[in-house]
Amino acid sequence: MMRSRETENMTLDWHVCSRARLSRDPRFDGKFFIGVLGSRVYCRPICPAPTAKEKNVRYFPTAAAAAEAGFRPCLRCRPECSPGTPAWLGTSNTVSRALRLIGESGLQSGGMEVLAERLGVGARHLRRLFIRHLGATPNAVAQTRRLHFAKKLIDETMLPMSEVALASGFGCVRRFNAAIQTTYHRTPSQIRRLARQKTIQPENQYIFHLRFRPPYYWDGMLAFLAARATPGVEAVESGNYFRSICVDGMAGYFGVSLDEEHNSLRVCIQFGEPRFLFFIIERIRTMFDLNADWTEIARTLKSDPTLAGLVDFAPGLRVPGCWNGFELATRAILGQQITVRHATALAGRIVETFGRIFPGTGPLTHLFPTPEILTEADLTGMGLPRARGQAIRALARAVCDGRISFEGIVESTSFLQKLTEIPGIGRWTAQYVAMRALGEPDAFPVGDAVLLTTLNLASPAELEFRAESWRPWRAYATVYVWNIANRVTVLGAKRIPQSRKRVPIEDTGHADSMLNA
Ligand SMILES: [Zn+2]
């Protein structure tokens, strides 16, 4: 039985916060903020400024809570650069989903009434939940995010202030100026002059550093993405991940690499409309699972002796997300019953035939085809089984006529139910989509063949029983087992049993056809 998450109260553990603050522990960055009474400034646990006495500090669960209590963001540790509130609080699903929606909406707030309605709760109830778990109202949380993003754009880009105001959701320059002045006691231009070294970027190109809570197993993430990189749309080259993107009909691309020294990913974005930067950055954060609270996840996984070995072997593995849910679901269908390599080649062929040409240089030559195009696409010549082609077209149709939307999902159960109504999409594929497109930390590919063979289990029922102790992080446990299945390794004295025949990861999609039969 799942515990009721809404009834638990979020209280910061004073001892934990104090220890993390005194040791400047980056694993706690973004999990709480420190208000310093004398200076009325709030800081990240890693702030390089001299540590204040314990009696002179207050702890807050979020930056918004510190701001509501009258503290200003520190100009040294820059709270706007912290990894942010953990994606899954483990205390309230409603609050986690609300935060996700605030992220997806690109800061264009439709008001808290709209947010509450989409979440299926009353506005007053939502407000109470926010105050209990985050220490601030939904409006305060959204306002802090706008301010933080504005500060990031002021510091890290050369965008004119009028563009910064719009891109950070302020609507007009006057409101933006007033908010910055009130918060920082400085004008936007004064803040920009304070910002450290800045190199001039080509037009429409931006470089951002997105922080995470260490450790981060970048090689594992990159290996997973490299094996599945759709030719023309994605590429992995010398430690970098690249892909073409399309937002609101406009094409662009981004590249991501690891900056280990600063516990961050270095992201280079080429996009013509700064108003979509917030959306793009949030999507990249989700795709690379940067909001994960690694320490918390590892604690649960280590209760399983086999997983404990895997976690120690590769600390910091994340669940790879995706740029676009439709694209991911299409890839998942393509991968059923064939090897990852074969599926990747098929995807490349479909992209070459149906994708829009991407006017760039290097390995990115196309945009992934839209649902509109794939609805009508004749996939018979592509070399995939008829049934897969039909499933992809049915999925595309469902997206086009609005039966299925991969954006703004608040309730994954009903979404996944609708997804499995499409012939050719079974429980395994749906759970795979939940893992990678919805970021559900407890999603679990039922009956997965690699999990079964690697863990030496006899039946899907046995697997489900075993996975009970992995909750609420079954997706992470799954990625760990997949990771190890791809590289034979020794765990202490005991070798993880390997299957006689190597089963490629997405081949496990064949569980679908059995379940659907
Ligand atoms: Zn500070």
Short mmCIF file of C-alpha atoms and ligand atoms in Angstrom, two decimals:
data_model
loop_
_atom_site.label_atom_id
_atom_site.label_comp_id
_atom_site.label_asym_id
_atom_site.label_seq_id
_atom_site.Cartn_x
_atom_site.Cartn_y
_atom_site.Cartn_z
CA MET A 1 0.00 0.00 0.00
CA MET A 2 1.17 3.50 -0.79
CA ARG A 3 1.26 5.88 2.10
CA SER A 4 -0.99 8.87 1.78
CA ARG A 5 1.42 11.58 0.77
CA GLU A 6 -0.83 14.54 1.34
CA THR A 7 -1.09 14.01 5.06
CA GLU A 8 2.61 14.24 5.78
CA ASN A 9 3.81 17.57 6.93
CA MET A 10 6.87 19.15 5.46
CA THR A 11 9.14 20.17 8.27
CA LEU A 12 12.78 20.93 7.73
CA ASP A 13 15.07 18.94 9.97
CA TRP A 14 17.04 21.60 11.78
CA HIS A 15 20.02 19.32 12.45
CA VAL A 16 20.25 18.21 8.82
CA CYS A 17 20.06 21.81 7.56
CA SER A 18 22.64 22.97 10.07
CA ARG A 19 25.10 20.22 9.18
CA ALA A 20 24.64 20.82 5.44
CA ARG A 21 25.10 24.57 5.88
CA LEU A 22 28.26 24.29 7.99
CA SER A 23 29.85 21.81 5.58
CA ARG A 24 28.53 23.66 2.46
CA ASP A 25 27.19 20.34 1.22
CA PRO A 26 26.19 20.61 -2.49
CA ARG A 27 23.90 17.56 -2.18
CA PHE A 28 21.50 19.82 -0.27
CA ASP A 29 21.66 22.72 -2.72
CA GLY A 30 18.10 23.82 -3.49
CA LYS A 31 16.57 21.61 -0.81
CA PHE A 32 16.51 24.51 1.62
CA PHE A 33 17.58 28.14 1.87
CA ILE A 34 19.19 30.06 4.72
CA GLY A 35 17.94 33.47 5.83
CA VAL A 36 20.62 35.54 7.59
CA LEU A 37 19.00 37.82 10.16
CA GLY A 38 21.55 40.64 10.19
CA SER A 39 21.90 41.20 6.44
CA ARG A 40 18.30 40.12 5.61
CA VAL A 41 19.79 38.10 2.72
CA TYR A 42 18.94 34.51 1.86
CA CYS A 43 21.57 32.01 0.69
CA ARG A 44 22.17 28.53 -0.69
CA PRO A 45 23.82 25.98 1.61
CA ILE A 46 26.97 26.26 -0.54
CA CYS A 47 27.33 30.06 -0.14
CA PRO A 48 31.05 30.99 -0.01
CA ALA A 49 30.36 33.92 2.36
CA PRO A 50 31.55 33.45 5.96
CA THR A 51 29.05 31.28 7.85
CA ALA A 52 26.77 33.10 10.25
CA LYS A 53 26.18 31.92 13.80
CA GLU A 54 23.38 29.40 14.18
CA LYS A 55 21.28 31.78 16.28
CA ASN A 56 21.37 34.32 13.45
CA VAL A 57 19.92 32.12 10.72
CA ARG A 58 16.51 30.81 9.74
CA TYR A 59 15.87 27.86 7.41
CA PHE A 60 13.30 27.91 4.60
CA PRO A 61 12.14 25.05 2.37
CA THR A 62 12.11 27.25 -0.76
CA ALA A 63 13.47 30.54 -2.04
CA ALA A 64 9.91 31.82 -2.24
CA ALA A 65 9.42 31.18 1.48
CA ALA A 66 12.57 33.14 2.30
CA ALA A 67 11.41 35.96 0.02
CA GLU A 68 7.97 36.00 1.68
CA ALA A 69 9.69 36.33 5.05
CA GLY A 70 11.40 39.50 3.81
CA PHE A 71 14.85 38.19 2.82
CA ARG A 72 16.62 39.23 -0.39
CA PRO A 73 18.55 36.81 -2.65
CA CYS A 74 22.30 36.78 -1.96
CA LEU A 75 24.40 38.30 -4.75
CA ARG A 76 27.30 35.95 -4.04
CA CYS A 77 25.76 32.45 -4.06
CA ARG A 78 22.95 33.55 -6.40
CA PRO A 79 19.94 31.48 -5.27
CA GLU A 80 18.59 31.74 -8.84
CA CYS A 81 21.33 29.28 -9.85
CA SER A 82 20.46 26.60 -7.32
CA PRO A 83 19.14 23.28 -8.66
CA GLY A 84 15.66 24.16 -7.42
CA THR A 85 13.13 22.28 -5.38
CA PRO A 86 13.37 18.50 -5.81
CA ALA A 87 11.13 17.35 -8.67
CA TRP A 88 9.33 14.90 -6.42
CA LEU A 89 8.88 16.01 -2.89
CA GLY A 90 7.76 12.62 -1.70
CA THR A 91 5.32 14.51 0.45
CA SER A 92 2.72 15.84 -1.93
CA ASN A 93 2.01 14.69 -5.46
CA THR A 94 -0.30 17.64 -5.98
CA VAL A 95 2.44 20.13 -5.12
CA SER A 96 4.99 18.28 -7.29
CA ARG A 97 2.59 18.38 -10.25
CA ALA A 98 1.72 22.03 -9.64
CA LEU A 99 5.43 22.91 -9.70
CA ARG A 100 5.78 20.99 -12.93
CA LEU A 101 2.86 22.89 -14.48
CA ILE A 102 4.29 26.23 -13.36
CA GLY A 103 7.51 25.15 -15.10
CA GLU A 104 5.78 24.02 -18.29
CA SER A 105 3.60 27.10 -18.58
CA GLY A 106 6.72 29.14 -19.29
CA LEU A 107 5.83 31.55 -16.48
CA GLN A 108 2.77 32.84 -18.29
CA SER A 109 0.61 32.47 -15.24
CA GLY A 110 -3.04 31.87 -15.95
CA GLY A 111 -3.70 32.60 -12.30
CA MET A 112 -3.93 30.21 -9.40
CA GLU A 113 -7.59 29.47 -10.05
CA VAL A 114 -6.65 28.00 -13.42
CA LEU A 115 -3.79 26.04 -11.90
CA ALA A 116 -6.03 24.61 -9.17
CA GLU A 117 -8.70 23.70 -11.68
CA ARG A 118 -6.21 21.82 -13.84
CA LEU A 119 -5.02 19.91 -10.80
CA GLY A 120 -8.59 19.11 -9.82
CA VAL A 121 -8.39 20.74 -6.40
CA GLY A 122 -9.86 23.91 -4.92
CA ALA A 123 -7.74 27.09 -5.06
CA ARG A 124 -7.81 27.44 -1.27
CA HIS A 125 -6.76 23.84 -0.79
CA LEU A 126 -3.89 24.31 -3.24
CA ARG A 127 -2.79 27.41 -1.37
CA ARG A 128 -2.82 25.50 1.92
CA LEU A 129 -0.80 22.64 0.41
CA PHE A 130 1.79 25.06 -0.97
CA ILE A 131 2.18 26.82 2.36
CA ARG A 132 2.49 23.54 4.20
CA HIS A 133 5.06 21.96 1.84
CA LEU A 134 6.91 24.92 0.35
CA GLY A 135 6.32 27.63 2.92
CA ALA A 136 4.90 30.00 0.28
CA THR A 137 1.75 30.55 -1.78
CA PRO A 138 1.55 29.45 -5.42
CA ASN A 139 1.69 33.10 -6.48
CA ALA A 140 4.82 33.71 -4.44
CA VAL A 141 6.45 30.61 -5.92
CA ALA A 142 5.65 31.74 -9.47
CA GLN A 143 6.81 35.29 -8.74
CA THR A 144 10.13 34.07 -7.30
CA ARG A 145 10.71 31.91 -10.36
CA ARG A 146 10.06 34.91 -12.65
CA LEU A 147 12.50 37.03 -10.65
CA HIS A 148 15.15 34.32 -10.55
CA PHE A 149 14.89 33.72 -14.26
CA ALA A 150 15.11 37.45 -14.95
CA LYS A 151 18.23 37.63 -12.78
CA LYS A 152 19.77 34.72 -14.69
CA LEU A 153 19.10 36.43 -18.04
CA ILE A 154 20.53 39.71 -16.77
CA ASP A 155 23.69 37.98 -15.52
CA GLU A 156 24.24 35.37 -18.20
CA THR A 157 23.05 36.95 -21.44
CA MET A 158 23.40 40.24 -23.30
CA LEU A 159 19.67 40.42 -24.10
CA PRO A 160 18.25 43.97 -23.98
CA MET A 161 16.30 44.55 -20.75
CA SER A 162 13.02 44.85 -22.65
CA GLU A 163 13.56 41.30 -23.94
CA VAL A 164 14.56 40.09 -20.46
CA ALA A 165 11.32 41.50 -19.07
CA LEU A 166 9.19 39.65 -21.61
CA ALA A 167 11.20 36.42 -21.50
CA SER A 168 10.86 36.23 -17.73
CA GLY A 169 7.11 36.69 -17.86
CA PHE A 170 6.81 40.23 -16.51
CA GLY A 171 4.65 41.47 -19.35
CA CYS A 172 6.07 44.99 -19.32
CA VAL A 173 9.40 46.65 -18.59
CA ARG A 174 7.97 48.91 -15.88
CA ARG A 175 6.82 45.97 -13.74
CA PHE A 176 10.10 44.19 -14.35
CA ASN A 177 12.17 47.23 -13.29
CA ALA A 178 10.07 47.70 -10.18
CA ALA A 179 10.32 44.03 -9.13
CA ILE A 180 14.10 43.93 -9.62
CA GLN A 181 14.57 47.24 -7.77
CA THR A 182 12.43 46.09 -4.82
CA THR A 183 14.19 42.73 -4.57
CA TYR A 184 17.81 43.66 -5.20
CA HIS A 185 17.83 47.36 -4.32
CA ARG A 186 19.54 47.89 -7.68
CA THR A 187 18.42 48.57 -11.24
CA PRO A 188 18.70 45.78 -13.84
CA SER A 189 21.59 47.65 -15.53
CA GLN A 190 23.48 47.96 -12.23
CA ILE A 191 23.10 44.22 -11.72
CA ARG A 192 24.38 43.48 -15.21
CA ARG A 193 27.45 45.60 -14.60
CA LEU A 194 28.15 43.53 -11.46
CA ALA A 195 27.97 40.23 -13.34
CA ARG A 196 31.23 38.45 -13.78
CA GLN A 197 33.04 37.88 -17.07
CA LYS A 198 30.82 37.53 -20.07
CA THR A 199 31.84 36.53 -23.55
CA ILE A 200 29.88 37.91 -26.46
CA GLN A 201 27.81 35.15 -28.04
CA PRO A 202 26.73 34.98 -31.67
CA GLU A 203 23.23 36.29 -32.28
CA ASN A 204 20.45 34.17 -30.79
CA GLN A 205 22.94 31.96 -28.99
CA TYR A 206 22.90 31.58 -25.24
CA ILE A 207 25.01 29.70 -22.74
CA PHE A 208 23.59 28.68 -19.40
CA HIS A 209 24.85 26.60 -16.53
CA LEU A 210 22.16 24.39 -15.04
CA ARG A 211 23.02 23.11 -11.57
CA PHE A 212 22.29 19.69 -10.13
CA ARG A 213 22.73 18.05 -6.75
CA PRO A 214 25.77 15.76 -7.08
CA PRO A 215 26.60 13.05 -7.87
CA TYR A 216 25.61 12.93 -11.56
CA TYR A 217 26.59 9.90 -13.63
CA TRP A 218 26.97 11.79 -16.90
CA ASP A 219 28.67 8.95 -18.80
CA GLY A 220 25.72 6.67 -18.04
CA MET A 221 23.22 9.28 -19.23
CA LEU A 222 25.21 9.93 -22.38
CA ALA A 223 25.62 6.23 -23.18
CA PHE A 224 21.86 5.71 -22.89
CA LEU A 225 21.09 8.70 -25.13
CA ALA A 226 23.86 7.83 -27.62
CA ALA A 227 22.48 4.36 -28.29
CA ARG A 228 19.06 5.84 -29.05
CA ALA A 229 20.07 9.08 -30.77
CA THR A 230 17.86 9.48 -33.85
CA PRO A 231 20.15 10.23 -36.82
CA GLY A 232 19.61 13.76 -38.13
CA VAL A 233 17.77 14.91 -34.99
CA GLU A 234 20.14 13.96 -32.19
CA ALA A 235 23.87 13.37 -31.89
CA VAL A 236 26.35 12.49 -29.19
CA GLU A 237 29.88 13.63 -29.92
CA SER A 238 32.92 13.89 -27.63
CA GLY A 239 30.99 14.18 -24.40
CA ASN A 240 28.28 16.44 -25.82
CA TYR A 241 24.63 15.78 -26.55
CA PHE A 242 23.07 17.78 -29.40
CA ARG A 243 19.57 17.92 -30.82
CA SER A 244 17.38 19.99 -33.09
CA ILE A 245 14.23 21.47 -31.58
CA CYS A 246 11.03 23.08 -32.77
CA VAL A 247 9.02 25.38 -30.50
CA ASP A 248 5.93 27.17 -31.76
CA GLY A 249 6.92 26.40 -35.35
CA MET A 250 10.42 27.87 -34.91
CA ALA A 251 13.50 25.69 -35.32
CA GLY A 252 16.65 25.76 -33.21
CA TYR A 253 19.02 23.45 -31.43
CA PHE A 254 20.89 22.93 -28.21
CA GLY A 255 24.01 21.19 -26.98
CA VAL A 256 24.68 19.90 -23.46
CA SER A 257 27.92 18.91 -21.73
CA LEU A 258 29.08 18.29 -18.18
CA ASP A 259 30.78 20.94 -16.05
CA GLU A 260 31.75 18.69 -13.18
CA GLU A 261 33.67 21.28 -11.24
CA HIS A 262 30.55 23.40 -10.83
CA ASN A 263 28.06 20.55 -10.43
CA SER A 264 26.28 21.73 -13.51
CA LEU A 265 25.49 21.04 -17.14
CA ARG A 266 26.68 23.60 -19.64
CA VAL A 267 23.90 24.26 -22.11
CA CYS A 268 24.29 26.12 -25.38
CA ILE A 269 20.98 27.10 -26.96
CA GLN A 270 20.48 28.51 -30.44
CA PHE A 271 16.97 29.88 -30.73
CA GLY A 272 15.51 32.98 -32.35
CA GLU A 273 12.85 33.90 -29.81
CA PRO A 274 14.04 34.62 -26.24
CA ARG A 275 10.48 34.35 -24.95
CA PHE A 276 10.79 30.55 -25.22
CA LEU A 277 14.07 30.33 -23.31
CA PHE A 278 12.35 29.57 -20.02
CA PHE A 279 10.37 26.74 -21.59
CA ILE A 280 13.46 25.35 -23.33
CA ILE A 281 15.59 25.48 -20.19
CA GLU A 282 12.89 23.86 -18.06
CA ARG A 283 12.51 21.12 -20.65
CA ILE A 284 16.26 20.49 -20.68
CA ARG A 285 16.26 20.34 -16.87
CA THR A 286 13.52 17.70 -17.02
CA MET A 287 15.18 15.81 -19.85
CA PHE A 288 18.42 15.48 -17.89
CA ASP A 289 16.58 14.94 -14.60
CA LEU A 290 18.39 17.81 -12.92
CA ASN A 291 15.84 18.28 -10.16
CA ALA A 292 16.33 14.77 -8.79
CA ASP A 293 17.11 14.52 -5.11
CA TRP A 294 19.81 11.92 -5.51
CA THR A 295 20.61 11.37 -1.83
CA GLU A 296 16.99 10.54 -1.10
CA ILE A 297 16.68 8.16 -4.06
CA ALA A 298 19.89 6.30 -3.24
CA ARG A 299 18.78 5.78 0.33
CA THR A 300 15.70 3.82 -0.80
CA LEU A 301 17.45 1.87 -3.58
CA LYS A 302 20.21 0.74 -1.26
CA SER A 303 17.74 -1.23 0.82
CA ASP A 304 17.86 -3.82 -1.99
CA PRO A 305 21.25 -5.58 -1.72
CA THR A 306 21.69 -6.01 -5.49
CA LEU A 307 20.77 -2.39 -6.18
CA ALA A 308 23.08 -1.23 -3.38
CA GLY A 309 25.97 -2.72 -5.37
CA LEU A 310 24.79 -1.07 -8.60
CA VAL A 311 24.37 2.30 -6.92
CA ASP A 312 27.86 2.17 -5.44
CA PHE A 313 29.25 1.13 -8.81
CA ALA A 314 27.71 4.11 -10.64
CA PRO A 315 26.50 6.82 -8.24
CA GLY A 316 24.23 9.49 -9.64
CA LEU A 317 22.48 7.72 -12.51
CA ARG A 318 19.31 9.60 -13.53
CA VAL A 319 16.25 8.61 -15.49
CA PRO A 320 16.79 9.97 -19.01
CA GLY A 321 13.81 12.11 -19.98
CA CYS A 322 12.94 13.35 -23.45
CA TRP A 323 12.55 16.57 -25.38
CA ASN A 324 9.14 15.70 -26.78
CA GLY A 325 6.60 13.14 -25.56
CA PHE A 326 5.18 12.30 -28.99
CA GLU A 327 8.65 11.68 -30.37
CA LEU A 328 9.52 9.44 -27.44
CA ALA A 329 6.31 7.41 -27.72
CA THR A 330 6.91 6.98 -31.46
CA ARG A 331 10.43 5.75 -30.73
CA ALA A 332 9.08 3.35 -28.10
CA ILE A 333 6.66 1.81 -30.62
CA LEU A 334 9.40 1.56 -33.23
CA GLY A 335 11.59 -0.26 -30.74
CA GLN A 336 9.15 -3.03 -29.98
CA GLN A 337 10.59 -6.47 -30.69
CA ILE A 338 13.77 -5.22 -32.34
CA THR A 339 17.20 -4.17 -31.15
CA VAL A 340 17.95 -0.61 -30.09
CA ARG A 341 20.37 -0.28 -33.01
CA HIS A 342 17.74 -1.41 -35.52
CA ALA A 343 15.11 0.90 -34.01
CA THR A 344 17.51 3.84 -34.18
CA ALA A 345 18.19 3.14 -37.86
CA LEU A 346 14.43 2.94 -38.59
CA ALA A 347 13.85 6.23 -36.78
CA GLY A 348 16.57 7.81 -38.90
CA ARG A 349 14.88 6.61 -42.08
CA ILE A 350 11.50 8.03 -40.98
CA VAL A 351 13.12 11.36 -40.07
CA GLU A 352 14.88 11.57 -43.43
CA THR A 353 11.65 10.90 -45.30
CA PHE A 354 9.12 12.86 -43.25
CA GLY A 355 11.06 15.31 -41.09
CA ARG A 356 11.41 19.00 -41.94
CA ILE A 357 14.89 19.92 -43.14
CA PHE A 358 16.85 21.68 -40.41
CA PRO A 359 18.99 24.43 -41.90
CA GLY A 360 22.06 23.91 -39.79
CA THR A 361 25.49 22.43 -40.06
CA GLY A 362 26.95 19.25 -38.65
CA PRO A 363 25.01 16.13 -37.74
CA LEU A 364 21.67 17.88 -37.13
CA THR A 365 19.91 17.87 -40.48
CA HIS A 366 16.21 17.43 -39.67
CA LEU A 367 13.43 18.10 -37.19
CA PHE A 368 11.50 15.10 -35.92
CA PRO A 369 8.25 14.77 -37.93
CA THR A 370 5.17 16.26 -36.30
CA PRO A 371 2.04 14.22 -35.48
CA GLU A 372 0.27 16.09 -38.32
CA ILE A 373 2.74 14.68 -40.84
CA LEU A 374 2.84 11.16 -39.42
CA THR A 375 -0.96 10.88 -39.42
CA GLU A 376 -0.86 10.81 -43.21
CA ALA A 377 2.54 9.18 -43.59
CA ASP A 378 2.88 6.06 -45.68
CA LEU A 379 5.25 4.06 -43.50
CA THR A 380 5.03 0.84 -45.52
CA GLY A 381 8.34 1.35 -47.31
CA MET A 382 10.25 2.10 -44.11
CA GLY A 383 11.00 -1.50 -43.25
CA LEU A 384 8.93 -1.74 -40.10
CA PRO A 385 6.14 -4.26 -39.47
CA ARG A 386 2.68 -3.12 -40.63
CA ALA A 387 1.30 -3.16 -37.10
CA ARG A 388 3.99 -0.75 -35.84
CA GLY A 389 3.26 1.67 -38.66
CA GLN A 390 -0.44 1.53 -37.85
CA ALA A 391 0.24 2.12 -34.16
CA ILE A 392 2.38 5.17 -34.92
CA ARG A 393 -0.29 6.64 -37.19
CA ALA A 394 -3.00 5.94 -34.62
CA LEU A 395 -0.92 7.71 -31.96
CA ALA A 396 -0.36 10.67 -34.30
CA ARG A 397 -4.11 10.87 -35.00
CA ALA A 398 -4.94 10.78 -31.29
CA VAL A 399 -2.54 13.69 -30.70
CA CYS A 400 -3.91 15.67 -33.66
CA ASP A 401 -7.54 15.35 -32.65
CA GLY A 402 -6.71 16.19 -29.04
CA ARG A 403 -7.54 12.82 -27.47
CA ILE A 404 -3.98 12.62 -26.22
CA SER A 405 -1.76 15.51 -25.20
CA PHE A 406 1.77 15.11 -23.91
CA GLU A 407 1.78 18.64 -22.47
CA GLY A 408 0.48 19.68 -19.07
CA ILE A 409 -0.38 16.21 -17.81
CA VAL A 410 -1.56 16.35 -14.24
CA GLU A 411 -2.95 12.88 -13.80
CA SER A 412 -0.79 10.18 -15.30
CA THR A 413 -3.14 7.25 -14.61
CA SER A 414 -5.86 8.49 -16.96
CA PHE A 415 -3.27 9.64 -19.51
CA LEU A 416 -1.70 6.17 -19.57
CA GLN A 417 -5.14 4.57 -19.77
CA LYS A 418 -5.87 6.61 -22.92
CA LEU A 419 -2.47 5.75 -24.33
CA THR A 420 -3.04 2.00 -23.97
CA GLU A 421 -6.36 2.33 -25.82
CA ILE A 422 -4.26 2.75 -28.97
CA PRO A 423 -3.80 -0.67 -30.56
CA GLY A 424 -0.11 -1.54 -30.36
CA ILE A 425 0.61 0.33 -27.15
CA GLY A 426 0.63 -2.02 -24.19
CA ARG A 427 1.47 -1.62 -20.55
CA TRP A 428 5.24 -1.89 -21.03
CA THR A 429 5.33 0.91 -23.63
CA ALA A 430 2.97 3.06 -21.56
CA GLN A 431 5.13 2.70 -18.46
CA TYR A 432 8.24 3.45 -20.53
CA VAL A 433 6.54 6.67 -21.69
CA ALA A 434 5.60 7.44 -18.06
CA MET A 435 9.25 7.04 -17.06
CA ARG A 436 10.79 9.14 -19.78
CA ALA A 437 8.12 11.60 -20.94
CA LEU A 438 6.15 12.21 -17.74
CA GLY A 439 9.13 11.91 -15.41
CA GLU A 440 7.16 9.64 -13.09
CA PRO A 441 9.75 8.41 -10.59
CA ASP A 442 7.74 5.31 -9.70
CA ALA A 443 6.87 4.27 -13.28
CA PHE A 444 7.72 0.65 -13.83
CA PRO A 445 7.93 -1.29 -17.11
CA VAL A 446 5.87 -4.29 -16.15
CA GLY A 447 7.34 -7.65 -17.09
CA ASP A 448 10.49 -6.07 -18.54
CA ALA A 449 12.62 -8.86 -19.99
CA VAL A 450 15.95 -7.28 -19.06
CA LEU A 451 14.87 -6.81 -15.45
CA LEU A 452 13.67 -10.41 -15.32
CA THR A 453 16.82 -11.98 -16.73
CA THR A 454 19.31 -9.67 -15.04
CA LEU A 455 17.74 -10.16 -11.63
CA ASN A 456 17.21 -13.85 -12.35
CA LEU A 457 13.48 -13.78 -11.65
CA ALA A 458 11.01 -16.32 -12.99
CA SER A 459 7.89 -14.27 -13.63
CA PRO A 460 6.54 -10.71 -13.92
CA ALA A 461 4.68 -11.31 -10.64
CA GLU A 462 7.96 -12.09 -8.89
CA LEU A 463 9.46 -8.94 -10.38
CA GLU A 464 6.59 -6.78 -9.18
CA PHE A 465 6.93 -8.22 -5.70
CA ARG A 466 10.67 -7.54 -5.67
CA ALA A 467 10.10 -3.97 -6.90
CA GLU A 468 7.82 -3.11 -3.97
CA SER A 469 10.84 -2.11 -1.88
CA TRP A 470 12.04 0.23 -4.65
CA ARG A 471 9.01 2.52 -4.31
CA PRO A 472 8.59 5.42 -4.90
CA TRP A 473 11.69 5.26 -7.13
CA ARG A 474 11.07 2.18 -9.30
CA ALA A 475 12.04 4.09 -12.49
CA TYR A 476 15.50 4.74 -11.05
CA ALA A 477 15.90 1.10 -10.03
CA THR A 478 14.95 0.08 -13.57
CA VAL A 479 17.52 2.37 -15.16
CA TYR A 480 20.16 0.96 -12.82
CA VAL A 481 19.46 -2.61 -13.85
CA TRP A 482 19.36 -1.63 -17.55
CA ASN A 483 22.65 0.17 -17.14
CA ILE A 484 24.32 -2.87 -15.67
CA ALA A 485 22.75 -5.23 -18.17
CA ASN A 486 24.57 -3.27 -20.85
CA ARG A 487 27.95 -3.80 -19.26
CA VAL A 488 29.00 -7.04 -17.70
CA THR A 489 30.40 -6.27 -14.33
CA VAL A 490 31.41 -7.78 -11.05
CA LEU A 491 29.63 -6.79 -7.90
CA GLY A 492 31.84 -7.66 -5.01
CA ALA A 493 32.32 -11.39 -5.24
CA LYS A 494 28.94 -12.01 -6.81
CA ARG A 495 28.34 -11.72 -10.50
CA ILE A 496 24.97 -10.51 -11.67
CA PRO A 497 23.53 -13.39 -13.67
CA GLN A 498 23.53 -12.58 -17.36
CA SER A 499 20.90 -13.92 -19.68
CA ARG A 500 22.01 -16.67 -22.03
CA LYS A 501 20.84 -14.66 -25.00
CA ARG A 502 21.50 -10.93 -24.74
CA VAL A 503 18.16 -9.18 -24.74
CA PRO A 504 18.28 -5.65 -26.12
CA ILE A 505 16.53 -3.17 -23.90
CA GLU A 506 13.65 -2.10 -26.05
CA ASP A 507 13.11 -5.62 -27.25
CA THR A 508 11.26 -5.99 -23.98
CA GLY A 509 8.46 -4.19 -25.77
CA HIS A 510 7.50 -7.68 -26.84
CA ALA A 511 5.87 -7.95 -23.45
CA ASP A 512 3.29 -5.64 -24.98
CA SER A 513 2.21 -7.96 -27.69
CA MET A 514 1.89 -10.80 -25.21
CA LEU A 515 -0.17 -8.71 -22.86
CA ASN A 516 -2.33 -7.41 -25.67
CA ALA A 517 -2.87 -10.76 -27.25
ZN ZN B 1 24.94 33.63 -0.23
#
